[in-house]
Amino acid sequence: MLNIKNLHVKLEEEDKQILKGVNLEVGAGEVHAIMGPNGSGKSTLSYVLSGRDGYEVTEGAATLNGEDILDMEPEERAAAGLFLAFQYPVEIPGVGNMTFLRTALNAQRKARGEEEVSAADFLKLIREKAKSLKIDSEMLKRPVNMGFSGGEKKRNEILQMAVLEPKMCILDETDSGLDVDAMKLVSDGVNALRDAGRGFLVITHYQRLLNHIVPDVVHIMAEGRIVKTGGKELALEVEENGYADILAELEGAA
Amino acid sequence: MALPQVKQDATDARLAGLRLPDGAGWATSAREAALARVQAMGLPGRRDEYWKWTRPDGLNAAEAATAKVFPNDEQPIFSEIDRVRLVFVDGVFDAKQSDDPKMAGVEIERLEQATRADIHWAKDVYGILEERAQDPVARPLAALNTAYASDGVMIRATRKAKCPVSLIYLHKSDNSDAMLHHCIKVEEGASLTVLENGPAAARFNKVMEVEVADGAAFHHIRAQGRDHERQAVTHTFARLGRESVFKSFTMTANGVMTRNECVVELTGDDATAHVAGAALGDGDFHHDDTVFITHNAVNCESRQVFKKVLRNGATGVFQGKILVQPEAQKTDGYQISQALLLDDDSEFYAKPELEIYADDVQCSHGSTSGAIDDDALFYLRSRGVPESQAQDLLVLAFLAEAIQEIENPAIAEDIRVRLEAWLERRRKG
């Protein structure tokens, strides 16, 4: 599904290399987690994949179902099935949450040559999806993320994911700012979307989230590279011993 | 005191080509007095404090510059709204194209007809509110209008009007130079909505004087026409009684020169005045909102909400003042002026002013100019919304606070459709 090869990325504005050769393959139906200390390049990876300005790919490639996504506009990547759940969802005053979602869904469908969803069908769809995430109609009517609590913003991200039904979901620190109950709600939302045709890349600092969204594969990222890959037990190891041991082990090996 | 020579010359040149309307009955003295005001003030000049950012030359000139009639293929605005239509062609009332001006509780007359009556309510409005508004800031083009305008409507509402009065300004001649002077009186407990739309003429000078009595409500929504080359200076003068409501919204799209002045005086306690505008400018476009709200009574509320979207070198100006007199305690004043600059060539000049002499008031103001928010744009795009569409969504979102000032949802929707059409016409690719 998602295939990243030897990806090197630097900041456009300054001569600072952030990713230094990332290799990663997420298959359909798989959940991969990326953990790593601050500044290791986890969020940069998510931004580069979704097409945010300010980064320059100096080497390597990234494909989604065989299609090169690095040359696509952000909206084309979305239409191709890529979704990024933001670490800091953006507040957009004046744009209604429903209007936003319907516009997005129909824009994607149009780009794929599919028929647009009518207002009535959309209403039905969103009510059903919102209900399971405990998002009330008042939240749907408000401007995008305006006045939402941290937990509400993250739930709103998952709602968008549920409505847009992407093939490849990247969750950038979706657990940050969540209390235990909200984490449960968000995780349930994500787990409900797990299926054989969909891949997930879950970026997180903490193992906690991975108790709820159980990964198939865990990667440790440090200094712009994936330095260790293992099963879900790797996350537990990090939780217990921190990153220092793993990093020391690597240095010892080098 | 003698006028500066430049001003004297400009004033003489303009007045030389004008003649006071004949046989105007009671209006004659109002016109003569207005002419004397113009002669004393002189026409606006660039050295005048409130004309620093807007060149008055084209509005002053003896002859109106040519403005080609713009072929407009849009369905006329407000056409789905039940209303009494009054049509003016190049500033002259056209009875044939207009509806029969009859509505229960609303008297509608042409200015000329009103001036023939010995006794008329408009005598206490015509030129009266305009004159009051000359202090402390001179508005000579309004006095010029009072002196020379020979057409316009006098509307008096004595109860809640069942539908809006819709003033439609058609522009047919490339060289038309129009002046209209309307007087409106909304009597105690009555309410009236006035709609205005259309470019009016190559050059248009309009005065609308509005007296809103105790407990009365006046709503005003206008869409200034799309003609690219037209010039307009408009003045709205309002005086508000106790517990009355005055709400005015203006949408402006295109036009090389627009100066909209709005002067509101809150004279009765617990009155409300809202003035709002949404302007869209592309290229050779200059749009100026000059607003002056005076709080003269206790516990009144005023809001000024002005938004401008500018691109390709368009210019926006906002000069807004809230004056709170010593007796106007418990005043609640708000003013916001914002420009969204879609490129580096466009400019926005703002002069927000608060002058407060009472000690128990709440007044806030803000003025910003900026570009589209990159984070919001990326967020929308990351969800699949193409860049140009995402930008339009953000532009409409930017304008939303001004559009929200329109109370009638059908009218607000009509305005929104116009704004969307404007954006769509300019969509890249």
XYZ file of C-alpha atoms in Angstrom:
683
model
C 0.000 0.000 0.000
C 2.369 2.734 1.247
C 5.912 2.306 0.118
C 8.662 4.665 1.219
C 12.150 4.180 -0.138
C 15.299 5.887 1.033
C 13.448 9.134 1.664
C 15.671 12.144 2.303
C 14.028 15.446 3.182
C 15.392 18.823 4.108
C 13.742 22.057 5.168
C 13.217 24.341 2.205
C 14.161 27.495 4.081
C 17.306 26.291 5.764
C 19.915 23.738 4.992
C 18.754 21.244 7.545
C 18.334 17.595 6.723
C 15.417 16.100 8.674
C 14.866 12.708 7.081
C 17.988 10.813 6.175
C 16.893 7.733 4.325
C 13.562 6.407 5.579
C 12.503 2.974 4.358
C 9.030 1.769 5.228
C 6.380 -0.442 3.758
C 2.828 -0.618 5.084
C 0.697 -3.327 3.539
C -3.075 -3.307 3.163
C -4.780 -4.339 6.381
C -1.707 -3.580 8.472
C -1.221 -1.169 11.327
C 2.264 0.189 11.738
C 3.363 2.393 14.600
C 6.258 4.822 14.544
C 7.719 5.812 17.875
C 10.718 7.919 18.589
C 12.117 10.759 20.640
C 11.327 14.419 19.972
C 12.953 15.759 16.835
C 13.452 12.362 15.272
C 11.464 13.357 12.171
C 8.159 11.578 12.805
C 5.921 14.557 12.167
C 8.025 15.677 9.216
C 7.420 12.294 7.643
C 3.661 12.776 7.987
C 3.786 16.292 6.556
C 5.950 15.291 3.618
C 3.633 12.421 2.787
C 0.567 14.665 2.877
C 2.199 17.395 0.805
C 2.734 20.303 3.131
C 4.859 23.208 1.830
C 8.249 23.922 3.282
C 9.972 20.607 2.738
C 12.199 19.491 -0.065
C 12.655 15.865 -1.008
C 16.305 15.505 -1.935
C 16.348 11.782 -2.538
C 14.121 8.735 -2.487
C 10.490 7.993 -3.308
C 7.075 7.397 -1.786
C 4.266 5.581 -3.526
C 0.681 4.799 -2.634
C -0.578 1.678 -4.401
C 2.233 2.117 -6.886
C 1.469 5.783 -7.612
C 4.178 8.325 -6.918
C 2.602 10.681 -4.409
C 5.471 13.104 -3.929
C 4.676 14.871 -7.195
C 1.002 15.234 -6.378
C -0.800 18.242 -4.910
C -2.160 17.651 -1.388
C -5.736 17.384 -2.739
C -4.631 14.773 -5.287
C -3.030 12.712 -2.562
C -6.278 12.900 -0.607
C -8.283 11.785 -3.635
C -5.805 8.943 -4.123
C -6.703 7.737 -0.631
C -4.191 9.301 1.729
C -5.396 10.834 4.977
C -3.460 12.638 7.669
C -5.044 13.062 11.087
C -3.324 16.239 12.276
C -1.470 16.548 15.536
C -2.847 20.089 15.746
C -6.121 20.243 13.813
C -6.591 23.722 12.347
C -9.407 26.023 13.422
C -11.215 27.615 10.489
C -13.611 30.375 11.511
C -16.549 30.928 9.181
C -16.490 27.490 7.523
C -19.117 25.141 8.930
C -17.889 21.675 9.874
C -20.589 20.006 7.764
C -20.027 22.250 4.761
C -16.336 21.520 4.992
C -16.775 17.758 5.125
C -19.321 17.628 2.353
C -17.168 19.842 0.144
C -14.184 17.596 0.820
C -16.057 14.362 0.195
C -17.571 15.592 -3.038
C -14.294 17.087 -4.244
C -12.610 13.713 -3.726
C -15.425 11.854 -5.426
C -15.361 14.279 -8.341
C -11.595 13.836 -8.679
C -12.098 10.072 -8.835
C -14.883 10.397 -11.394
C -17.538 9.302 -8.921
C -20.936 10.861 -8.469
C -21.340 13.537 -5.809
C -23.284 12.743 -2.659
C -26.571 14.616 -2.265
C -27.197 16.829 0.737
C -29.765 14.396 2.122
C -27.544 11.331 1.742
C -24.647 13.196 3.237
C -26.691 14.179 6.259
C -27.607 10.573 6.845
C -24.030 9.431 6.459
C -22.537 11.997 8.779
C -25.166 11.522 11.495
C -24.453 7.838 11.585
C -20.670 8.284 11.729
C -20.880 11.125 14.248
C -23.033 9.154 16.610
C -20.453 6.471 17.274
C -17.825 9.128 17.971
C -20.237 10.927 20.320
C -20.134 14.058 18.168
C -23.412 15.940 18.551
C -25.193 17.931 15.876
C -24.195 21.188 17.530
C -20.515 20.303 16.965
C -21.257 19.509 13.347
C -22.824 22.911 12.826
C -20.003 24.881 14.398
C -17.157 26.244 12.297
C -14.369 23.708 11.773
C -12.673 22.992 15.118
C -13.722 26.375 16.530
C -14.173 26.235 20.263
C -13.538 22.495 20.262
C -11.644 21.014 23.193
C -8.476 19.054 22.459
C -10.417 15.799 22.609
C -13.194 17.127 20.379
C -10.682 18.177 17.767
C -9.168 14.702 17.653
C -12.583 13.079 17.487
C -13.396 15.418 14.633
C -10.288 14.193 12.806
C -11.458 10.613 13.175
C -14.930 11.627 12.000
C -13.409 13.056 8.829
C -11.489 9.841 8.362
C -14.657 7.800 8.799
C -16.567 9.896 6.257
C -13.803 10.134 3.662
C -12.889 6.436 3.943
C -9.246 6.767 2.892
C -7.082 3.769 2.023
C -4.044 4.888 3.933
C -4.425 6.697 7.246
C -1.609 8.491 8.971
C -2.303 9.458 12.571
C 0.117 12.085 13.838
C 0.189 11.977 17.636
C -3.537 11.570 17.790
C -3.175 10.687 21.468
C -1.649 14.011 22.467
C -3.974 16.032 24.661
C -6.444 13.210 25.191
C -7.752 12.002 28.515
C -8.398 8.304 29.068
C -12.024 8.394 27.955
C -11.307 10.415 24.830
C -8.432 8.071 23.976
C -10.843 5.163 24.187
C -13.370 6.894 21.919
C -10.748 7.823 19.359
C -9.199 4.367 19.404
C -12.577 2.702 18.988
C -13.184 4.991 16.031
C -9.899 3.967 14.467
C -10.380 0.265 15.195
C -13.812 0.384 13.568
C -12.099 1.473 10.367
C -9.519 -1.301 10.397
C -10.087 -3.658 7.541
C -8.221 -5.748 5.034
C -8.127 -2.973 2.451
C -6.831 -0.172 4.629
C -3.415 0.628 6.032
C -2.534 2.690 9.111
C 0.576 4.497 10.176
C 0.270 5.579 13.796
C 2.811 8.110 15.000
C 3.083 8.393 18.749
C 5.392 9.214 21.599
C 3.815 6.827 24.008
C 2.961 3.213 24.133
C -0.363 4.002 25.822
C -2.252 4.535 22.551
C -0.942 1.233 21.232
C -2.782 -0.619 23.999
C -5.944 0.488 22.288
C -4.852 0.471 18.673
C -2.766 -2.663 18.636
C -0.117 -2.469 15.908
C 1.194 -5.255 13.725
C 4.593 -3.641 13.405
C 6.435 -1.069 15.518
C 9.239 1.111 14.166
C 11.594 3.236 16.174
C 12.685 6.415 14.471
C 15.738 8.396 15.476
C 17.680 11.116 13.750
C 15.712 10.870 10.539
C 15.903 7.125 10.088
C 14.058 4.047 11.148
C 16.550 2.426 13.438
C 14.676 -0.557 14.728
C 11.620 -2.540 13.711
C 9.790 -5.172 15.675
C 6.445 -6.445 16.847
C 4.126 -4.812 19.359
C 6.435 -5.884 22.208
C 8.953 -3.309 20.988
C 6.569 -0.586 22.140
C 6.492 -2.101 25.619
C 10.244 -2.182 25.695
C 10.339 1.525 24.926
C 7.774 2.210 27.585
C 9.863 0.468 30.189
C 13.381 1.484 29.276
C 12.936 4.660 27.214
C 14.746 5.298 23.960
C 18.164 5.616 25.515
C 18.861 1.883 25.578
C 17.895 1.365 21.970
C 19.935 4.344 20.826
C 22.928 3.253 22.903
C 22.657 -0.235 21.504
C 22.794 1.214 17.984
C 25.791 3.334 18.714
C 27.514 0.322 20.230
C 26.831 -1.651 17.067
C 28.164 1.137 14.833
C -12.192 82.124 5.647
C -11.294 81.910 2.002
C -10.904 78.492 0.470
C -7.538 77.357 -0.843
C -7.296 78.321 -4.491
C -7.278 74.710 -5.756
C -10.443 73.996 -3.864
C -12.089 77.218 -4.972
C -11.282 76.432 -8.591
C -12.609 72.883 -8.380
C -15.782 74.113 -6.696
C -16.350 76.924 -9.204
C -15.778 74.581 -12.125
C -18.335 72.115 -10.824
C -20.980 74.651 -9.855
C -20.708 76.519 -13.157
C -22.346 73.634 -14.976
C -25.192 73.081 -12.492
C -28.546 74.770 -11.975
C -30.865 74.486 -9.007
C -34.092 72.667 -9.943
C -37.045 74.979 -10.684
C -40.333 75.309 -8.862
C -39.252 73.191 -5.971
C -41.622 74.623 -3.373
C -40.414 74.075 0.169
C -37.258 72.382 -1.073
C -36.012 75.628 -2.615
C -34.777 77.054 0.646
C -33.196 73.706 1.612
C -31.383 73.662 -1.712
C -30.219 77.234 -1.481
C -28.903 76.588 2.004
C -27.119 73.464 0.786
C -25.559 75.395 -2.071
C -24.291 77.946 0.418
C -22.751 75.087 2.408
C -20.980 73.774 -0.654
C -19.631 77.224 -1.435
C -18.420 77.663 2.125
C -16.841 74.185 2.426
C -15.572 73.793 -1.106
C -15.471 70.384 -2.764
C -13.201 67.763 -1.196
C -9.476 67.989 -1.746
C -6.607 65.639 -1.106
C -5.465 67.721 1.823
C -8.699 67.100 3.670
C -8.162 64.692 6.518
C -10.799 62.220 5.341
C -9.744 62.285 1.683
C -6.121 61.341 2.234
C -6.490 57.877 0.693
C -9.276 58.504 -1.806
C -8.844 60.862 -4.735
C -11.933 63.025 -5.056
C -11.030 64.349 -8.537
C -13.347 62.099 -10.504
C -16.214 62.775 -8.107
C -15.612 66.532 -8.220
C -15.066 66.932 -11.960
C -17.524 69.065 -13.923
C -18.151 66.187 -16.317
C -18.518 62.545 -15.425
C -15.876 60.308 -16.951
C -17.177 57.786 -19.450
C -18.070 54.446 -17.917
C -19.034 51.754 -20.368
C -22.178 49.874 -19.529
C -21.043 46.439 -18.457
C -22.923 43.567 -20.076
C -24.263 41.681 -17.110
C -25.642 38.205 -17.704
C -26.477 37.483 -14.077
C -30.033 37.021 -12.921
C -30.851 40.352 -11.209
C -30.312 40.205 -7.487
C -33.286 40.101 -5.084
C -35.466 38.879 -7.967
C -36.903 36.047 -5.889
C -37.864 38.368 -3.063
C -41.370 39.760 -2.776
C -40.868 43.538 -3.025
C -42.102 46.831 -4.452
C -39.706 47.703 -7.258
C -38.848 51.303 -8.092
C -36.598 51.599 -11.116
C -34.258 54.459 -11.945
C -32.528 54.606 -15.303
C -29.352 56.674 -15.206
C -30.746 58.438 -12.161
C -34.240 59.149 -13.504
C -37.310 57.394 -12.139
C -38.942 55.128 -14.698
C -42.588 54.576 -13.827
C -43.098 52.084 -16.644
C -40.551 49.621 -15.352
C -41.577 50.147 -11.732
C -44.295 48.547 -9.684
C -47.305 50.541 -8.579
C -45.837 52.152 -5.450
C -48.650 51.152 -3.160
C -48.311 49.292 0.082
C -50.437 49.387 3.191
C -48.878 51.670 5.790
C -46.169 52.929 3.449
C -46.310 56.196 1.480
C -44.021 56.378 -1.507
C -43.613 59.552 -3.550
C -41.130 61.025 -5.964
C -39.112 63.939 -4.626
C -40.630 66.299 -7.189
C -44.143 65.346 -6.175
C -43.345 65.809 -2.489
C -41.901 69.279 -2.981
C -45.158 70.447 -4.581
C -47.114 69.852 -1.387
C -47.445 72.857 0.939
C -46.941 70.742 4.011
C -44.876 67.581 3.827
C -43.127 65.387 6.379
C -40.002 65.280 4.202
C -39.454 68.984 4.837
C -38.128 68.012 8.271
C -35.762 65.457 6.788
C -34.591 66.746 3.403
C -31.168 68.300 3.860
C -31.698 68.369 7.612
C -29.827 65.182 8.492
C -27.244 65.952 5.851
C -26.612 69.346 7.450
C -26.343 67.815 10.927
C -23.718 65.425 9.591
C -21.469 68.261 8.339
C -20.102 68.789 11.811
C -17.389 67.879 12.739
C -16.436 66.415 9.338
C -17.394 68.269 6.154
C -19.175 66.223 3.493
C -19.476 68.702 0.636
C -20.535 66.142 -1.998
C -23.592 65.398 0.119
C -24.489 69.100 0.334
C -23.967 69.293 -3.430
C -26.505 66.496 -3.758
C -29.040 68.240 -1.515
C -28.714 71.359 -3.660
C -28.957 69.768 -7.086
C -30.584 66.336 -6.932
C -33.925 66.564 -8.688
C -35.068 62.963 -8.300
C -35.370 60.438 -5.531
C -38.056 58.872 -3.391
C -39.688 59.922 -0.181
C -40.792 56.884 1.791
C -42.743 57.036 5.016
C -43.684 53.884 6.871
C -46.394 54.140 9.497
C -46.620 50.455 10.304
C -44.686 47.264 9.646
C -44.216 47.141 5.886
C -45.236 43.770 4.474
C -42.371 43.649 1.995
C -39.220 45.600 1.156
C -39.069 48.621 -1.105
C -36.499 47.807 -3.748
C -34.628 50.621 -5.486
C -33.135 49.432 -8.751
C -30.529 51.564 -10.433
C -29.989 50.798 -14.089
C -27.060 52.204 -15.996
C -27.834 52.643 -19.705
C -25.740 55.544 -20.945
C -21.932 55.547 -20.934
C -21.813 59.190 -19.863
C -24.663 59.471 -17.388
C -24.147 61.604 -14.309
C -26.824 60.919 -11.738
C -27.820 62.380 -8.407
C -30.545 60.891 -6.296
C -31.773 62.087 -2.949
C -34.022 59.823 -0.903
C -35.724 60.598 2.383
C -37.092 57.884 4.597
C -39.094 58.165 7.754
C -39.998 55.145 9.785
C -42.623 56.243 12.266
C -42.960 55.073 15.850
C -43.248 51.296 16.061
C -43.104 50.852 12.273
C -40.552 48.894 10.302
C -39.246 49.056 6.770
C -36.628 47.326 4.651
C -35.075 49.100 1.699
C -33.081 47.193 -0.904
C -30.831 48.879 -3.422
C -28.986 47.409 -6.335
C -27.373 48.366 -9.588
C -24.586 50.591 -10.842
C -26.946 53.604 -11.347
C -24.876 55.642 -13.800
C -21.380 56.368 -15.069
C -21.121 58.630 -12.043
C -23.532 58.474 -9.156
C -23.967 60.740 -6.171
C -26.577 59.573 -3.718
C -27.906 60.798 -0.426
C -30.292 58.808 1.704
C -31.579 60.461 4.848
C -33.267 58.142 7.286
C -35.251 59.139 10.328
C -35.981 56.159 12.549
C -38.509 57.081 15.240
C -38.876 55.567 18.705
C -39.323 51.828 18.601
C -39.038 51.735 14.818
C -36.768 49.506 12.717
C -35.034 50.182 9.440
C -33.117 47.573 7.461
C -31.058 48.427 4.433
C -29.322 45.969 2.137
C -27.633 47.013 -1.041
C -25.587 45.474 -3.796
C -23.585 48.057 -5.640
C -23.404 47.232 -9.317
C -20.775 45.273 -11.172
C -19.934 47.885 -13.832
C -16.160 48.092 -13.832
C -15.773 51.757 -14.714
C -18.561 53.376 -12.738
C -17.885 55.869 -9.980
C -20.065 56.415 -6.969
C -20.193 58.483 -3.838
C -23.048 57.598 -1.544
C -24.121 59.020 1.787
C -26.432 57.499 4.314
C -27.480 59.800 7.134
C -29.521 58.317 9.922
C -30.990 59.610 13.143
C -32.265 57.070 15.620
C -34.912 57.431 18.295
C -35.400 55.498 21.503
C -35.285 51.685 21.219
C -35.029 51.930 17.461
C -32.989 49.710 15.174
C -30.958 50.651 12.119
C -29.092 47.996 10.151
C -27.318 48.619 6.896
C -25.313 46.153 4.815
C -23.539 46.862 1.549
C -21.956 44.489 -0.919
C -19.658 46.034 -3.475
C -18.119 44.127 -6.345
C -16.145 46.071 -8.916
C -16.271 49.760 -9.781
C -13.201 51.972 -10.193
C -14.370 54.307 -7.452
C -16.747 53.862 -4.570
C -16.963 56.056 -1.528
C -19.693 55.030 0.888
C -20.243 57.379 3.775
C -22.518 56.455 6.604
C -23.272 58.827 9.442
C -25.491 57.650 12.248
C -26.624 59.560 15.284
C -28.115 57.647 18.202
C -30.342 60.213 19.894
C -32.723 58.013 21.910
C -31.821 55.586 24.674
C -31.490 51.845 23.965
C -31.131 52.250 20.208
C -29.119 49.921 17.969
C -27.099 50.776 14.870
C -25.245 48.218 12.774
C -23.345 49.134 9.638
C -21.622 46.409 7.651
C -19.977 45.918 4.314
C -18.395 43.242 2.157
C -16.309 44.511 -0.736
C -14.645 42.470 -3.453
C -12.087 44.239 -5.565
C -10.098 43.047 -8.525
C -7.659 45.268 -10.372
C -8.691 48.864 -10.957
C -10.899 49.112 -7.911
C -10.977 51.667 -5.159
C -13.391 51.215 -2.313
C -13.761 53.519 0.646
C -16.016 53.093 3.656
C -16.198 56.180 5.803
C -18.378 55.730 8.857
C -19.196 58.038 11.729
C -21.394 56.877 14.581
C -22.299 59.284 17.362
C -23.683 58.026 20.647
C -25.839 60.761 22.150
C -28.005 58.633 24.418
C -27.776 56.028 27.137
C -27.396 52.280 26.642
C -27.124 52.244 22.862
C -25.287 49.637 20.831
C -23.358 50.194 17.627
C -21.447 47.801 15.412
C -19.308 48.428 12.369
C -18.216 45.307 10.475
C -16.304 45.895 7.261
C -14.509 43.252 5.228
C -12.670 43.671 1.983
C -11.153 41.105 -0.337
C -8.602 42.662 -2.648
C -6.502 41.393 -5.525
C -4.563 42.564 -8.571
C -3.774 45.979 -7.172
C -7.214 46.820 -5.770
C -7.344 49.374 -2.963
C -9.524 49.428 0.128
C -10.010 52.245 2.607
C -11.791 52.223 5.941
C -12.297 55.290 8.100
C -14.569 54.504 10.987
C -15.327 56.473 14.076
C -17.268 55.913 17.246
C -17.945 59.141 19.113
C -19.370 58.719 22.597
C -20.727 61.945 24.076
C -20.551 62.573 27.842
C -24.222 61.710 28.388
C -24.019 58.423 26.440
C -23.300 56.132 29.384
C -23.566 52.351 29.015
C -22.580 52.582 25.379
C -21.635 49.306 23.722
C -19.547 50.046 20.647
C -17.767 47.618 18.360
C -15.827 48.166 15.218
C -13.888 45.754 13.040
C -12.302 46.398 9.672
C -10.355 43.704 7.906
C -8.813 43.196 4.535
C -7.856 39.934 2.941
C -5.110 40.680 0.452
C -4.920 37.937 -2.139
C -1.625 39.176 -3.538
C 1.197 41.613 -2.806
C -0.126 44.334 -5.133
C -3.271 45.185 -3.222
C -3.518 47.770 -0.482
C -5.673 48.482 2.513
C -5.690 51.726 4.491
C -7.529 51.877 7.772
C -8.211 54.609 10.254
C -10.214 53.349 13.203
C -11.114 56.076 15.675
C -12.687 56.050 19.091
C -13.500 59.300 20.838
C -15.068 58.728 24.205
C -16.265 61.285 26.739
C -18.426 59.071 28.933
C -16.829 56.912 31.629
C -19.113 53.891 31.760
C -18.809 52.499 28.248
C -17.574 49.419 26.495
C -15.947 50.021 23.130
C -13.684 47.742 21.171
C -12.159 47.961 17.770
C -9.794 46.056 15.582
C -8.299 46.355 12.160
C -6.237 43.787 10.324
C -4.940 43.055 6.895
C -3.455 39.776 5.877
C -3.224 36.966 3.403
C -5.063 33.667 3.288
C -4.116 31.482 6.252
C -1.686 28.876 4.884
C -2.437 26.373 7.638
C -6.170 26.518 6.957
C -5.550 26.250 3.220
C -3.374 23.170 3.661
C -5.866 21.595 6.041
C -8.648 21.945 3.470
C -6.442 20.674 0.656
C -5.282 17.697 2.707
C -8.949 16.673 2.847
C -9.211 16.768 -0.915
C -10.531 20.275 -1.581
C -8.698 21.712 -4.622
C -6.627 24.813 -3.898
C -8.820 27.339 -5.732
C -11.969 26.009 -4.113
C -10.314 25.957 -0.708
C -9.282 29.557 -1.208
C -12.858 30.539 -2.103
C -14.171 28.799 0.992
C -11.744 30.785 3.108
C -12.679 34.038 1.375
C -16.364 33.424 2.070
C -15.493 32.507 5.637
C -13.634 35.790 5.953
C -16.714 37.686 4.770
C -19.132 35.710 6.940
C -19.120 38.088 9.907
C -20.298 40.941 7.664
C -22.952 38.842 5.914
C -24.272 37.695 9.281
C -25.403 41.267 9.818
C -28.206 40.680 7.302
C -31.191 39.471 9.287
C -33.373 38.176 6.476
C -32.032 34.718 5.481
C -33.341 34.884 1.899
C -31.616 38.202 1.301
C -28.428 36.972 2.953
C -28.480 33.932 0.683
C -28.889 36.166 -2.367
C -25.829 38.145 -1.317
C -23.861 34.933 -0.708
C -24.729 33.646 -4.176
C -23.382 36.896 -5.670
C -20.170 36.612 -3.736
C -19.691 33.014 -4.804
C -20.325 33.948 -8.425
C -17.709 36.670 -8.197
C -15.198 34.189 -6.817
C -16.058 31.583 -9.390
C -15.485 34.030 -12.230
C -12.008 34.602 -10.883
C -11.061 31.036 -10.168
C -7.655 30.147 -11.400
C -7.547 27.532 -14.111
